[in-house]
Amino acid sequence: MRSGGIIQRIPRDLSSLFRGVLRTLFLLLLARSPSYAVEPLGAISAVDPRAVEVGEEILREGGNAVDAGVGIALSLGYFYPQAGGLGGGGFALVLSGGTIYALDFRETAPRGVTLSAYFLPDGVPIPKATLYTGKAVATPGMPFGHPELIHRFGRLPWERVLEIVIRKGEEGVSVSERLHRDLQRFQKELTAFGDTQQIFYPDGNPLPPHSPFPGTAYTELLRTYARKGRDLFREGIVPRRIAEVVGEFGGFLSEEDLRSYRVRIRNPLRWKVWGYEFACMDLPSSGGFILSGATLLLNDLGFQPGKARRIPYRVAVSKILRILSLYRLEMGDPDFLPSTLPNLLKAEGRAPLLPLLHLHPPPLTDLVQSLFRGGGILAPEGGETTHISVVDHLGTALSMTITLNLPFGSGIYLREYGFFLNNELDDFALTPTNPNVYGLIQGRGNLLEPGKRPLSSMTPCLVMGKGKLLAIGSPGGPRIPSAVLEVLIKLLLFGEPPEKAISAPRIHHQGFPDLLFYEPSLPDEERVELEGEGFTLSAVPSIGEVYLAGWEGERKGRRFFAVADTKRGPGATGRVIYPRPKSRR
Ligand code: DON
C-alpha cells in the first residue's frame, strides 16, 4: 500500500540517516588518530603534473612504484617529449621484495659505426657531428627497459599499465609552457628535420602553449606496444622504419642493433655512511663513483650528521668534486674495459686523496692545462633528461633517470610513431682530448666503439636508514652527481626538510674546465670564501633539477613525502598519493 509504504519509509530513512552520521563520526575519529589515518598509496616526483596523475591512477589501480614509474616515463612521450617517449635510454634503481636491483637500459653505439665518419680528413673531429644529426643516434634502450621493469618488478600486467597511459593520451593533451619554451629555444636545430618542422612548427612557429599536442601517432604505437611488448621493436616494420629514417640522415642504427639490444641487470654500487645505506648506479655511469667517493671522503674529513658546518663543507665539496671528476678519464663501459678505478669504498682507496683535499690552492691546474683544449665552455642545461622517483606503501621503490641526451635528442622525430630519437653518441669521447657538449673530456675507456654504452653521469639513487627511505635523482649531465650530493648533504647531514634541501643553492665542479659553477642564489660570503680558496667561480642558472620521493617513520603512521625541483621551469610536481575517495551513494 502506498500510504503504508510512505509511513514505513520514514523510520528507515531516519535510521539510515542516523547510521550515516555515526559512520561519518567514526571515520572522522579514525582519520584524526595517527595510527588509523588513511595510509597513502605512495609518493611520486616527476617533471609534469599530468604524468604524475598517470602514476596516481596506476597506484590507485593496485600498481606498485615500478608500474607507476614506467607509466609516467611512457606518458612523458605526450607531456615531455624533450626527454620522454621511446627513443632514448636510462638507468633504474629498484627496491623490490627487500632487494635492490640496478637496471641498465642505456643506449649502445650501433654496430655499424665507423669512427672515420666523425672526423675530417685532417683527423680533427667534425664539429657537432654527434649533436643534431642522424650520426648521433644510438640504439635506444627504452623500448626494452620499460617492459623488462614491469615484467620483473611490476604488479599490474604490462597491458594494463599501457591502457592507463593511453587513456590519458586520449583525453587530449595540450602543449605545456615548458615544451613551448624548449621548442622556441631549439627552433634552429629542430627545423632542420622536415617531419619535426611540420609537426612542431606547422606555421613556422613553435606550437603555442595550450594548443593540442600531436599525440595520435604515439597513441597508435602504444596500442600495438601494449599487445606486443618489446617484440614490437625487435622484428617487423617498426625497427625497419626506425633504421631507414636514421639512415636517411646519415646515421648507422640498423634493425639488427634493435634486434640484439640487451637490457643489463647490474650490481648496484652500495655503501654505508652517516647511518644510511646508499645504492646507486655503477659504471657505465660515473654517478655512483662520484657520489660514493664524495660522501665517504666528507665523512673522513669529519663532516658527519650534526657536525657539518656550512662554509667549510662547501670548500670540501668543491675540492672533492674537482678531483673525483677527473676519474672520468678512466671510465667507460665495463663490458669493454676492466676498471682501473681506485676502490673508494675502502679507506685504503681513499687515503691517497685525503692529503690533496687539505692543499690550498688545489693542485690540479697543471694537469688541466696540459689536457684541456676546449675553451672551458659549459653548455646551458636543457630539458633533455629527466628523473622519476616513486615509493609505494607496499615497500617497492623506483629511482629512474631517462634521457635523450640533448633536448629532443637528435631532433629526429619519427612521425609514424610519435617520438624523438636520442643523440646519446655525444656522450662518447671521439678523442681523449676533445670535450663533448658538456665540456667533459673523457678517456680512452669511453672512446666510441660499436656496441658500447657511452659513459653517463646519471645518478638514480636509493637511500635507506634511520627509519627513512629516499628515492632521488636529477637531470643535468655532469652536474647530476653534484646536484644529488648537495640535496643529500642538506637532508642527511644538516637535517633540513626536503623542500628546503631542494631549493637551496648548489655548486658544481667537473674537473675540466677548472671552474667552480654556482647557482646565483649562493650567498656572497660563501662565494668569497670559495674564491679565497683558489677557485674560479662561474654562475650558471641551475645545477640539475632534483626529484625526491620517500617516507619516514614506522610501518603504521609512516609519513610519505615527494618534492620536485622547479629551478629549471614550471611543471615539476611532487605529490603524496592517497586511495581514491570512496564514492558516496
Ligand atoms: O647520460 C648522461 O650523463 C647525459 N646524457 C645526461 C644528459 C642530461 O642530463 C642533460 N640534462 N640536462
Coordinates of C-alpha atoms and ligand atoms in Angstrom, one line a residue:
M1 CA 0.0 0.0 0.0
R2 CA 1.2 3.4 -1.0
S3 CA 0.5 5.3 2.2
G4 CA 1.7 2.5 4.4
G5 CA 4.9 2.4 2.3
I6 CA 5.5 6.1 3.0
I7 CA 4.9 5.6 6.7
Q8 CA 7.2 2.7 6.8
R9 CA 9.9 4.5 4.9
I10 CA 10.2 7.4 7.4
P11 CA 11.8 5.4 10.2
R12 CA 14.0 3.6 7.7
D13 CA 15.3 6.9 6.3
L14 CA 15.8 8.2 9.8
S15 CA 17.7 5.2 10.9
S16 CA 19.9 5.3 7.8
L17 CA 20.5 9.0 8.4
F18 CA 21.5 8.1 11.9
R19 CA 23.7 5.4 10.7
G20 CA 25.3 7.7 8.2
V21 CA 26.0 10.3 10.9
L22 CA 27.6 7.6 13.1
R23 CA 29.7 6.4 10.2
T24 CA 30.9 9.9 9.5
L25 CA 31.8 10.5 13.1
F26 CA 33.6 7.1 13.2
L27 CA 35.6 7.9 10.1
L28 CA 36.5 11.4 11.4
L29 CA 37.8 9.8 14.6
L30 CA 39.8 7.3 12.6
A31 CA 41.3 10.0 10.4
R32 CA 42.3 12.0 13.5
S33 CA 44.0 9.2 15.2
P34 CA 47.5 8.8 13.6
S35 CA 47.6 5.0 13.9
Y36 CA 44.4 4.7 11.9
A37 CA 44.8 7.6 9.4
V38 CA 44.3 6.6 5.8
E39 CA 47.7 5.4 4.6
P40 CA 48.9 6.9 1.4
L41 CA 49.5 4.6 -1.5
G42 CA 52.8 6.2 -2.2
A43 CA 54.6 9.3 -3.3
I44 CA 55.7 10.5 -6.7
S45 CA 58.0 13.2 -8.0
A46 CA 58.3 13.9 -11.8
V47 CA 58.6 16.6 -14.4
D48 CA 54.9 17.1 -15.4
P49 CA 51.7 17.2 -13.3
R50 CA 49.8 15.2 -15.9
A51 CA 52.4 12.4 -15.8
V52 CA 52.1 12.4 -12.0
E53 CA 48.4 11.8 -12.5
V54 CA 49.2 8.8 -14.6
G55 CA 51.3 7.5 -11.8
E56 CA 48.5 8.2 -9.3
E57 CA 46.0 6.3 -11.4
I58 CA 48.3 3.3 -11.6
L59 CA 48.9 3.3 -7.8
R60 CA 45.1 3.5 -7.3
E61 CA 44.5 0.6 -9.6
G62 CA 46.7 -1.5 -7.4
G63 CA 50.0 -1.0 -9.2
N64 CA 53.3 -0.6 -7.4
A65 CA 56.1 2.1 -7.6
V66 CA 57.6 0.3 -10.7
D67 CA 54.3 0.2 -12.6
A68 CA 53.7 3.9 -11.7
G69 CA 57.2 4.9 -12.7
V70 CA 57.1 3.1 -16.1
G71 CA 53.7 4.5 -16.8
I72 CA 55.0 8.0 -16.0
A73 CA 58.0 7.5 -18.3
L74 CA 55.8 6.4 -21.2
S75 CA 53.4 9.2 -20.7
L76 CA 56.2 11.7 -21.0
G77 CA 56.1 10.9 -24.7
Y78 CA 53.0 13.1 -24.6
F79 CA 53.9 15.5 -21.8
Y80 CA 57.6 15.9 -22.1
P81 CA 58.8 14.7 -25.5
Q82 CA 62.1 16.6 -24.9
A83 CA 63.2 13.6 -22.8
G84 CA 60.3 11.1 -22.9
G85 CA 58.9 8.7 -25.4
L86 CA 60.8 5.6 -26.5
G87 CA 63.8 6.9 -28.4
G88 CA 66.4 7.1 -25.5
G89 CA 67.7 5.1 -22.6
G90 CA 68.2 5.2 -18.9
F91 CA 69.0 3.6 -15.6
A92 CA 66.6 2.4 -12.9
L93 CA 67.3 1.5 -9.3
V94 CA 64.6 -0.7 -7.9
L95 CA 63.8 -1.8 -4.3
S96 CA 61.6 -4.9 -4.7
G97 CA 61.0 -7.6 -2.1
G98 CA 63.7 -6.1 0.2
T99 CA 66.4 -6.4 -2.6
I100 CA 67.9 -3.6 -4.6
Y101 CA 68.4 -4.0 -8.4
A102 CA 70.0 -1.8 -11.0
L103 CA 68.6 -1.9 -14.5
D104 CA 70.8 -0.6 -17.3
F105 CA 68.8 0.2 -20.4
R106 CA 71.4 2.7 -21.6
E107 CA 71.7 3.2 -25.4
T108 CA 74.5 1.4 -27.3
A109 CA 76.6 2.5 -30.2
P110 CA 75.3 0.9 -33.4
R111 CA 77.4 -2.0 -34.6
G112 CA 78.0 -0.3 -37.9
V113 CA 79.5 3.0 -36.6
T114 CA 82.8 3.8 -38.3
L115 CA 84.9 6.3 -36.4
S116 CA 86.2 7.9 -39.6
A117 CA 82.6 9.2 -40.3
Y118 CA 83.1 11.6 -37.4
F119 CA 86.5 13.0 -38.5
L120 CA 87.6 15.4 -41.1
P121 CA 90.4 14.2 -43.4
D122 CA 93.0 16.0 -41.3
G123 CA 92.0 14.0 -38.2
V124 CA 90.0 16.7 -36.5
P125 CA 86.5 15.7 -35.2
I126 CA 83.7 17.1 -37.4
P127 CA 82.1 19.9 -35.4
K128 CA 78.7 18.9 -34.0
A129 CA 78.7 15.5 -35.8
T130 CA 77.2 13.9 -32.6
L131 CA 74.6 16.6 -31.9
Y132 CA 71.5 17.2 -34.1
T133 CA 72.3 14.7 -36.8
G134 CA 71.5 11.1 -37.7
K135 CA 75.1 10.2 -36.9
A136 CA 74.4 11.0 -33.3
V137 CA 71.7 8.3 -32.8
A138 CA 72.5 5.4 -30.6
T139 CA 70.4 2.2 -30.2
P140 CA 67.6 3.1 -27.9
G141 CA 67.2 1.0 -24.7
M142 CA 63.8 2.4 -23.5
P143 CA 61.7 0.1 -25.7
F144 CA 63.3 -2.9 -23.9
G145 CA 63.9 -1.4 -20.5
H146 CA 60.3 -0.4 -19.7
P147 CA 58.7 -3.9 -20.4
E148 CA 61.6 -5.5 -18.5
L149 CA 60.9 -3.4 -15.4
I150 CA 57.2 -4.3 -15.4
H151 CA 57.8 -8.0 -16.0
R152 CA 60.4 -8.3 -13.3
F153 CA 59.1 -6.0 -10.6
G154 CA 55.6 -4.7 -11.6
R155 CA 52.3 -5.8 -10.0
L156 CA 50.0 -4.9 -12.9
P157 CA 50.1 -6.6 -16.3
W158 CA 52.0 -4.6 -18.9
E159 CA 48.8 -4.1 -21.0
R160 CA 47.0 -2.6 -18.0
V161 CA 49.8 0.0 -17.4
L162 CA 49.8 1.0 -21.0
E163 CA 46.0 1.2 -21.1
I164 CA 46.2 3.8 -18.3
V165 CA 48.8 5.8 -20.2
I166 CA 46.8 5.6 -23.5
R167 CA 43.6 6.7 -21.8
K168 CA 45.4 9.8 -20.5
G169 CA 46.7 10.5 -24.0
E170 CA 43.2 10.0 -25.5
E171 CA 41.7 12.6 -23.1
G172 CA 43.6 15.1 -25.2
V173 CA 47.0 16.5 -24.4
S174 CA 47.9 20.2 -24.7
V175 CA 51.3 21.7 -25.2
S176 CA 52.9 22.8 -21.9
E177 CA 54.6 26.1 -21.3
R178 CA 57.8 24.3 -20.9
L179 CA 57.5 22.4 -24.2
H180 CA 56.7 25.6 -26.0
R181 CA 59.7 27.3 -24.4
D182 CA 62.1 24.4 -25.4
L183 CA 60.7 24.3 -29.0
Q184 CA 61.5 28.0 -29.1
R185 CA 65.0 27.6 -27.8
F186 CA 65.8 24.8 -30.2
Q187 CA 63.9 26.0 -33.2
K188 CA 67.1 26.3 -35.4
E189 CA 68.2 22.7 -34.7
L190 CA 64.8 21.1 -34.9
T191 CA 63.6 22.8 -38.1
A192 CA 66.5 21.2 -39.9
F193 CA 64.4 18.0 -40.0
G194 CA 61.3 18.1 -42.3
D195 CA 58.9 16.0 -40.2
T196 CA 59.9 17.7 -37.0
Q197 CA 59.4 21.0 -38.5
Q198 CA 55.9 20.2 -40.0
I199 CA 54.7 18.7 -36.7
F200 CA 56.1 21.1 -34.1
Y201 CA 56.3 24.3 -36.2
P202 CA 53.3 23.9 -38.5
D203 CA 53.1 27.6 -39.4
G204 CA 56.7 28.3 -39.0
N205 CA 56.3 29.0 -35.2
P206 CA 56.6 26.6 -32.3
L207 CA 53.3 25.1 -31.2
P208 CA 51.8 27.6 -28.8
P209 CA 51.2 26.8 -25.1
H210 CA 47.8 25.1 -24.5
S211 CA 47.4 24.1 -28.2
P212 CA 46.7 20.4 -28.9
F213 CA 49.7 18.2 -28.8
P214 CA 50.1 16.0 -31.9
G215 CA 49.9 12.7 -30.0
T216 CA 47.9 10.4 -32.3
A217 CA 50.8 8.5 -33.8
Y218 CA 52.3 7.8 -30.3
T219 CA 48.9 6.6 -29.1
E220 CA 48.7 4.2 -32.0
L221 CA 52.2 2.9 -31.3
L222 CA 51.4 2.4 -27.6
R223 CA 48.3 0.3 -28.6
T224 CA 50.5 -2.1 -30.5
Y225 CA 53.2 -2.0 -27.9
A226 CA 50.6 -2.9 -25.3
R227 CA 50.0 -6.1 -27.3
K228 CA 53.4 -7.0 -28.5
G229 CA 55.7 -5.6 -25.8
R230 CA 59.4 -5.3 -26.7
D231 CA 59.0 -7.6 -29.8
L232 CA 57.4 -4.6 -31.5
F233 CA 60.9 -3.1 -31.6
R234 CA 62.7 -6.4 -32.4
E235 CA 61.0 -7.5 -35.6
G236 CA 59.0 -6.1 -38.4
I237 CA 58.0 -2.7 -39.7
V238 CA 58.9 -0.6 -36.6
P239 CA 62.6 -1.4 -36.3
R240 CA 62.9 -1.4 -40.2
R241 CA 61.4 2.1 -40.4
I242 CA 63.5 3.5 -37.5
A243 CA 66.7 2.2 -39.2
E244 CA 65.5 3.7 -42.5
V245 CA 64.9 7.1 -41.0
V246 CA 68.2 7.2 -39.2
G247 CA 69.9 6.1 -42.4
E248 CA 68.3 8.9 -44.4
F249 CA 70.1 11.3 -42.0
G250 CA 73.4 9.6 -42.4
G251 CA 73.3 7.5 -39.2
F252 CA 74.3 3.9 -38.5
L253 CA 71.4 2.4 -36.5
S254 CA 70.2 -0.8 -38.0
E255 CA 67.4 -3.3 -37.5
E256 CA 70.0 -5.7 -36.2
D257 CA 71.0 -3.2 -33.5
L258 CA 67.5 -3.2 -32.2
R259 CA 67.0 -6.9 -32.5
S260 CA 70.1 -7.6 -30.5
Y261 CA 69.8 -4.9 -27.8
R262 CA 70.0 -6.3 -24.3
V263 CA 69.0 -4.7 -21.0
R264 CA 71.6 -5.4 -18.3
I265 CA 70.9 -6.1 -14.7
R266 CA 73.9 -4.8 -12.8
N267 CA 75.1 -4.9 -9.3
P268 CA 74.2 -1.5 -7.7
L269 CA 77.0 0.3 -6.1
R270 CA 76.3 0.2 -2.4
W271 CA 78.0 1.8 0.6
K272 CA 77.2 2.9 4.1
V273 CA 77.9 6.3 5.6
W274 CA 76.2 8.7 8.2
G275 CA 74.0 5.8 9.4
Y276 CA 72.4 5.2 6.0
E277 CA 72.8 2.6 3.3
F278 CA 73.2 4.1 -0.2
A279 CA 72.5 2.2 -3.5
C280 CA 73.4 3.9 -6.8
M281 CA 74.2 3.2 -10.4
D282 CA 77.7 2.0 -11.1
L283 CA 79.5 2.0 -14.5
P284 CA 78.6 2.8 -17.2
S285 CA 77.6 5.8 -15.1
S286 CA 80.2 7.9 -13.3
G287 CA 77.4 8.9 -10.8
G288 CA 77.8 6.2 -8.3
F289 CA 81.6 6.5 -8.2
I290 CA 81.4 10.3 -7.6
L291 CA 78.6 10.2 -5.1
S292 CA 80.0 7.3 -3.0
G293 CA 83.5 8.8 -3.1
A294 CA 82.2 12.3 -2.1
T295 CA 80.1 11.1 0.8
L296 CA 82.8 8.9 2.2
L297 CA 85.5 11.5 1.8
L298 CA 83.3 14.1 3.5
N299 CA 82.9 11.6 6.3
D300 CA 86.6 11.0 6.5
L301 CA 87.1 14.8 6.8
G302 CA 84.8 14.9 9.8
F303 CA 81.6 16.1 8.1
Q304 CA 79.1 14.0 10.0
P305 CA 75.4 14.4 10.9
G306 CA 75.1 17.2 13.4
K307 CA 78.8 18.3 12.9
A308 CA 78.8 19.8 9.4
R309 CA 79.3 23.5 9.1
R310 CA 78.2 25.4 6.1
I311 CA 81.3 27.2 4.6
P312 CA 83.9 24.5 5.3
Y313 CA 81.6 21.9 3.8
R314 CA 81.3 23.9 0.5
V315 CA 85.0 24.1 0.3
A316 CA 85.4 20.4 0.9
V317 CA 82.7 19.5 -1.6
S318 CA 84.3 21.7 -4.3
K319 CA 87.7 20.1 -3.8
I320 CA 86.2 16.6 -3.8
L321 CA 84.1 17.0 -6.9
R322 CA 87.1 18.6 -8.7
I323 CA 89.3 15.6 -8.0
L324 CA 86.7 12.8 -8.4
S325 CA 85.5 14.1 -11.7
L326 CA 89.0 13.6 -13.2
Y327 CA 88.5 9.9 -12.8
R328 CA 86.0 10.1 -15.7
L329 CA 89.2 9.9 -17.8
E330 CA 89.4 6.2 -16.6
M331 CA 85.8 5.3 -17.0
G332 CA 83.8 3.6 -19.7
D333 CA 81.5 0.7 -20.4
P334 CA 82.6 -2.0 -18.0
D335 CA 81.9 -4.7 -20.7
F336 CA 84.7 -3.2 -22.8
L337 CA 87.2 -2.0 -20.2
P338 CA 88.3 -3.6 -16.9
S339 CA 88.0 -0.9 -14.3
T340 CA 91.2 0.7 -13.2
L341 CA 89.4 3.0 -10.7
P342 CA 90.6 3.1 -7.1
N343 CA 88.2 1.4 -4.7
L344 CA 86.9 4.5 -2.9
L345 CA 84.6 2.3 -0.8
K346 CA 87.7 1.2 1.1
A347 CA 89.6 3.5 3.4
E348 CA 92.9 2.5 1.7
G349 CA 91.4 3.5 -1.7
R350 CA 90.6 7.0 -0.3
A351 CA 93.7 7.5 1.7
P352 CA 95.9 8.9 -1.2
L353 CA 93.2 11.5 -1.9
L354 CA 92.9 12.9 1.6
P355 CA 96.1 15.0 1.5
L356 CA 95.1 16.6 -1.8
L357 CA 91.9 17.8 -0.1
H358 CA 93.9 19.7 2.5
L359 CA 96.0 21.6 0.0
H360 CA 95.4 25.3 -0.8
P361 CA 95.2 26.1 -3.6
P362 CA 94.2 22.8 -5.2
P363 CA 96.9 21.3 -7.3
L364 CA 95.2 20.2 -10.5
T365 CA 95.9 23.2 -12.7
D366 CA 98.9 21.7 -14.5
L367 CA 97.0 18.6 -15.3
V368 CA 94.0 20.6 -16.5
Q369 CA 96.2 22.9 -18.6
S370 CA 98.0 20.1 -20.3
L371 CA 94.9 18.1 -21.2
F372 CA 92.1 20.7 -21.7
R373 CA 91.9 22.4 -25.0
G374 CA 88.1 23.1 -25.2
G375 CA 88.0 26.7 -24.1
G376 CA 86.0 25.9 -21.0
I377 CA 82.6 26.2 -22.5
L378 CA 79.8 24.7 -20.5
A379 CA 76.6 24.1 -22.4
P380 CA 73.5 25.5 -20.9
E381 CA 71.3 22.9 -19.3
G382 CA 68.3 21.9 -21.2
G383 CA 65.4 19.6 -20.5
E384 CA 66.7 16.6 -22.3
T385 CA 66.9 14.2 -19.4
T386 CA 64.5 13.7 -16.6
H387 CA 64.1 11.8 -13.4
I388 CA 61.2 9.9 -11.8
S389 CA 61.1 9.0 -8.1
V390 CA 58.3 6.8 -6.8
V391 CA 57.9 5.0 -3.5
D392 CA 54.8 3.0 -2.5
H393 CA 53.1 1.6 0.6
L394 CA 54.0 -2.0 -0.4
G395 CA 57.7 -1.4 0.1
T396 CA 58.7 -1.0 -3.5
A397 CA 60.7 2.0 -4.7
L398 CA 61.9 3.2 -8.1
S399 CA 64.5 5.8 -8.9
M400 CA 64.8 6.1 -12.6
T401 CA 66.7 8.7 -14.8
I402 CA 65.8 8.7 -18.5
T403 CA 67.5 10.6 -21.3
L404 CA 67.6 11.5 -25.0
N405 CA 70.8 13.5 -24.1
L406 CA 70.2 17.0 -25.6
P407 CA 66.7 18.5 -25.7
F408 CA 64.7 16.5 -28.2
G409 CA 67.7 14.2 -28.6
S410 CA 69.0 14.3 -32.2
G411 CA 65.9 16.3 -33.3
I412 CA 64.8 13.4 -35.5
Y413 CA 61.1 12.8 -34.8
L414 CA 59.6 9.6 -36.1
R415 CA 56.3 10.9 -37.4
E416 CA 54.7 7.5 -37.8
Y417 CA 55.5 6.6 -34.2
G418 CA 55.4 9.9 -32.4
F419 CA 58.8 10.1 -30.6
F420 CA 62.2 11.6 -30.9
L421 CA 65.4 9.7 -31.3
N422 CA 68.3 10.3 -28.9
N423 CA 71.8 11.8 -29.6
E424 CA 73.5 9.8 -26.9
L425 CA 76.6 9.2 -29.1
D426 CA 77.8 12.6 -27.9
D427 CA 78.4 11.1 -24.5
F428 CA 81.3 9.2 -26.1
A429 CA 84.8 10.6 -26.5
L430 CA 85.9 11.0 -30.1
T431 CA 89.4 11.6 -29.0
P432 CA 90.8 11.6 -25.5
T433 CA 91.2 15.4 -25.5
N434 CA 88.1 16.5 -27.4
P435 CA 85.5 17.9 -25.0
N436 CA 81.8 16.8 -25.5
V437 CA 78.9 19.2 -25.4
Y438 CA 79.2 19.4 -21.6
G439 CA 82.8 20.3 -21.7
L440 CA 83.7 16.9 -20.5
I441 CA 87.0 15.3 -21.5
Q442 CA 86.9 11.6 -21.3
G443 CA 89.5 8.9 -21.6
R444 CA 90.2 6.0 -23.8
G445 CA 87.8 3.9 -21.9
N446 CA 85.0 6.0 -23.4
L447 CA 86.1 6.2 -27.0
L448 CA 83.3 5.5 -29.5
E449 CA 83.2 1.8 -30.4
P450 CA 80.5 -0.4 -31.9
G451 CA 78.1 -2.0 -29.4
K452 CA 79.5 0.1 -26.5
R453 CA 77.5 2.0 -23.9
P454 CA 78.6 5.7 -23.6
L455 CA 79.7 6.9 -20.2
S456 CA 76.9 8.6 -18.3
S457 CA 76.6 10.9 -15.3
M458 CA 73.0 9.8 -14.4
T459 CA 72.8 9.1 -10.7
P460 CA 69.5 7.5 -9.7
C461 CA 69.8 6.6 -6.1
L462 CA 68.0 4.9 -3.2
V463 CA 69.0 5.7 0.4
M464 CA 67.8 3.8 3.4
G465 CA 68.3 4.1 7.2
K466 CA 67.1 5.7 10.4
G467 CA 63.6 4.8 9.5
K468 CA 63.7 6.5 6.2
L469 CA 63.6 5.6 2.5
L470 CA 64.6 8.1 -0.2
A471 CA 64.4 7.8 -4.0
I472 CA 66.4 10.6 -5.6
G473 CA 67.9 11.7 -8.9
S474 CA 68.3 14.5 -11.4
P475 CA 69.0 15.5 -14.9
G476 CA 71.9 17.9 -15.7
G477 CA 74.6 15.9 -17.5
P478 CA 77.9 16.1 -15.4
R479 CA 76.1 18.3 -12.9
I480 CA 73.9 15.4 -11.8
P481 CA 76.1 13.8 -9.1
S482 CA 76.8 17.3 -7.7
A483 CA 73.1 18.1 -7.5
V484 CA 72.2 14.8 -5.9
L485 CA 75.1 15.1 -3.4
E486 CA 74.1 18.6 -2.4
V487 CA 70.5 17.6 -1.6
L488 CA 71.6 14.5 0.3
I489 CA 74.0 16.6 2.3
K490 CA 71.2 19.0 3.2
L491 CA 68.9 16.2 4.1
L492 CA 71.2 13.8 5.9
L493 CA 73.9 16.0 7.3
F494 CA 72.1 19.2 8.1
G495 CA 68.7 17.5 8.8
E496 CA 66.9 20.0 6.6
P497 CA 63.3 19.3 5.4
P498 CA 63.0 18.2 1.7
E499 CA 61.6 21.4 0.3
K500 CA 64.4 23.5 1.8
A501 CA 67.1 20.9 0.8
I502 CA 66.0 21.0 -2.8
S503 CA 65.5 24.8 -3.2
A504 CA 68.9 25.6 -1.6
P505 CA 71.7 26.9 -3.9
R506 CA 74.1 24.3 -5.3
I507 CA 77.7 24.2 -6.6
H508 CA 79.4 22.0 -9.2
H509 CA 82.9 21.2 -10.3
Q510 CA 83.7 18.7 -13.0
G511 CA 87.5 18.9 -13.2
F512 CA 87.5 20.2 -16.8
P513 CA 87.0 23.2 -17.2
D514 CA 88.7 24.3 -14.0
L515 CA 85.8 26.4 -12.8
L516 CA 83.5 26.1 -9.8
F517 CA 80.0 26.6 -11.0
Y518 CA 77.3 28.0 -8.7
E519 CA 73.7 28.9 -8.7
P520 CA 73.1 32.7 -8.4
S521 CA 71.4 32.4 -5.0
L522 CA 74.7 31.2 -3.4
P523 CA 75.3 33.7 -0.5
D524 CA 78.1 36.2 -1.1
E525 CA 80.0 35.2 1.9
E526 CA 80.2 31.6 0.6
R527 CA 81.4 32.8 -2.8
V528 CA 84.1 35.0 -1.3
E529 CA 85.3 32.1 0.8
L530 CA 85.4 29.8 -2.2
E531 CA 87.3 32.4 -4.2
G532 CA 89.7 32.7 -1.3
E533 CA 90.4 29.0 -1.5
G534 CA 91.7 29.5 -5.1
F535 CA 88.6 28.5 -7.1
T536 CA 87.5 30.5 -10.1
L537 CA 83.7 30.8 -9.9
S538 CA 81.2 30.9 -12.7
A539 CA 77.5 31.4 -12.3
V540 CA 75.0 29.1 -14.1
P541 CA 71.3 29.4 -13.9
S542 CA 70.8 25.9 -12.4
I543 CA 72.7 22.8 -11.4
G544 CA 70.4 19.9 -12.0
E545 CA 66.7 19.5 -11.2
V546 CA 66.2 17.1 -8.3
Y547 CA 63.3 14.8 -7.9
L548 CA 62.8 13.3 -4.4
A549 CA 60.2 10.9 -3.0
G550 CA 60.3 8.9 0.2
W551 CA 58.8 8.1 3.5
E552 CA 59.9 8.1 7.1
G553 CA 58.6 6.6 10.3
E554 CA 57.3 3.2 11.4
R555 CA 55.2 0.9 9.2
K556 CA 51.9 2.3 10.6
G557 CA 51.8 6.0 10.5
R558 CA 54.7 6.4 8.0
R559 CA 54.9 9.9 6.6
F560 CA 55.3 10.0 2.8
F561 CA 56.7 13.0 1.0
A562 CA 57.6 14.0 -2.5
V563 CA 59.3 17.2 -3.7
A564 CA 60.2 18.3 -7.2
D565 CA 62.6 21.0 -8.1
T566 CA 61.2 23.9 -10.0
K567 CA 64.6 25.6 -10.7
R568 CA 64.6 24.7 -14.4
G569 CA 61.0 25.5 -15.2
P570 CA 57.3 25.1 -14.3
G571 CA 55.5 21.9 -14.1
A572 CA 57.7 19.7 -11.9
T573 CA 55.5 18.1 -9.3
G574 CA 55.8 16.1 -6.1
R575 CA 52.7 14.5 -4.7
V576 CA 51.7 12.1 -2.0
I577 CA 49.0 9.7 -3.4
Y578 CA 46.0 8.6 -1.4
P579 CA 43.5 5.9 -2.2
R580 CA 40.6 7.1 -4.4
P581 CA 37.9 8.6 -2.1
K582 CA 35.0 6.1 -1.8
S583 CA 32.1 7.4 -3.8
R584 CA 29.1 8.2 -1.6
R585 CA 25.8 6.6 -2.6
Ligands
DON1 O1 73.9 10.3 -19.6 C1 74.3 11.4 -19.4 O2 75.1 11.7 -18.5 C2 73.8 12.5 -20.2 N1 73.3 12.0 -21.5 C3 72.7 13.2 -19.4 C4 72.2 14.4 -20.1 C5 71.5 15.3 -19.2 O3 71.3 15.0 -18.0 C6 71.1 16.6 -19.7 N2 70.1 17.2 -18.8 N3 70.0 18.3 -18.5

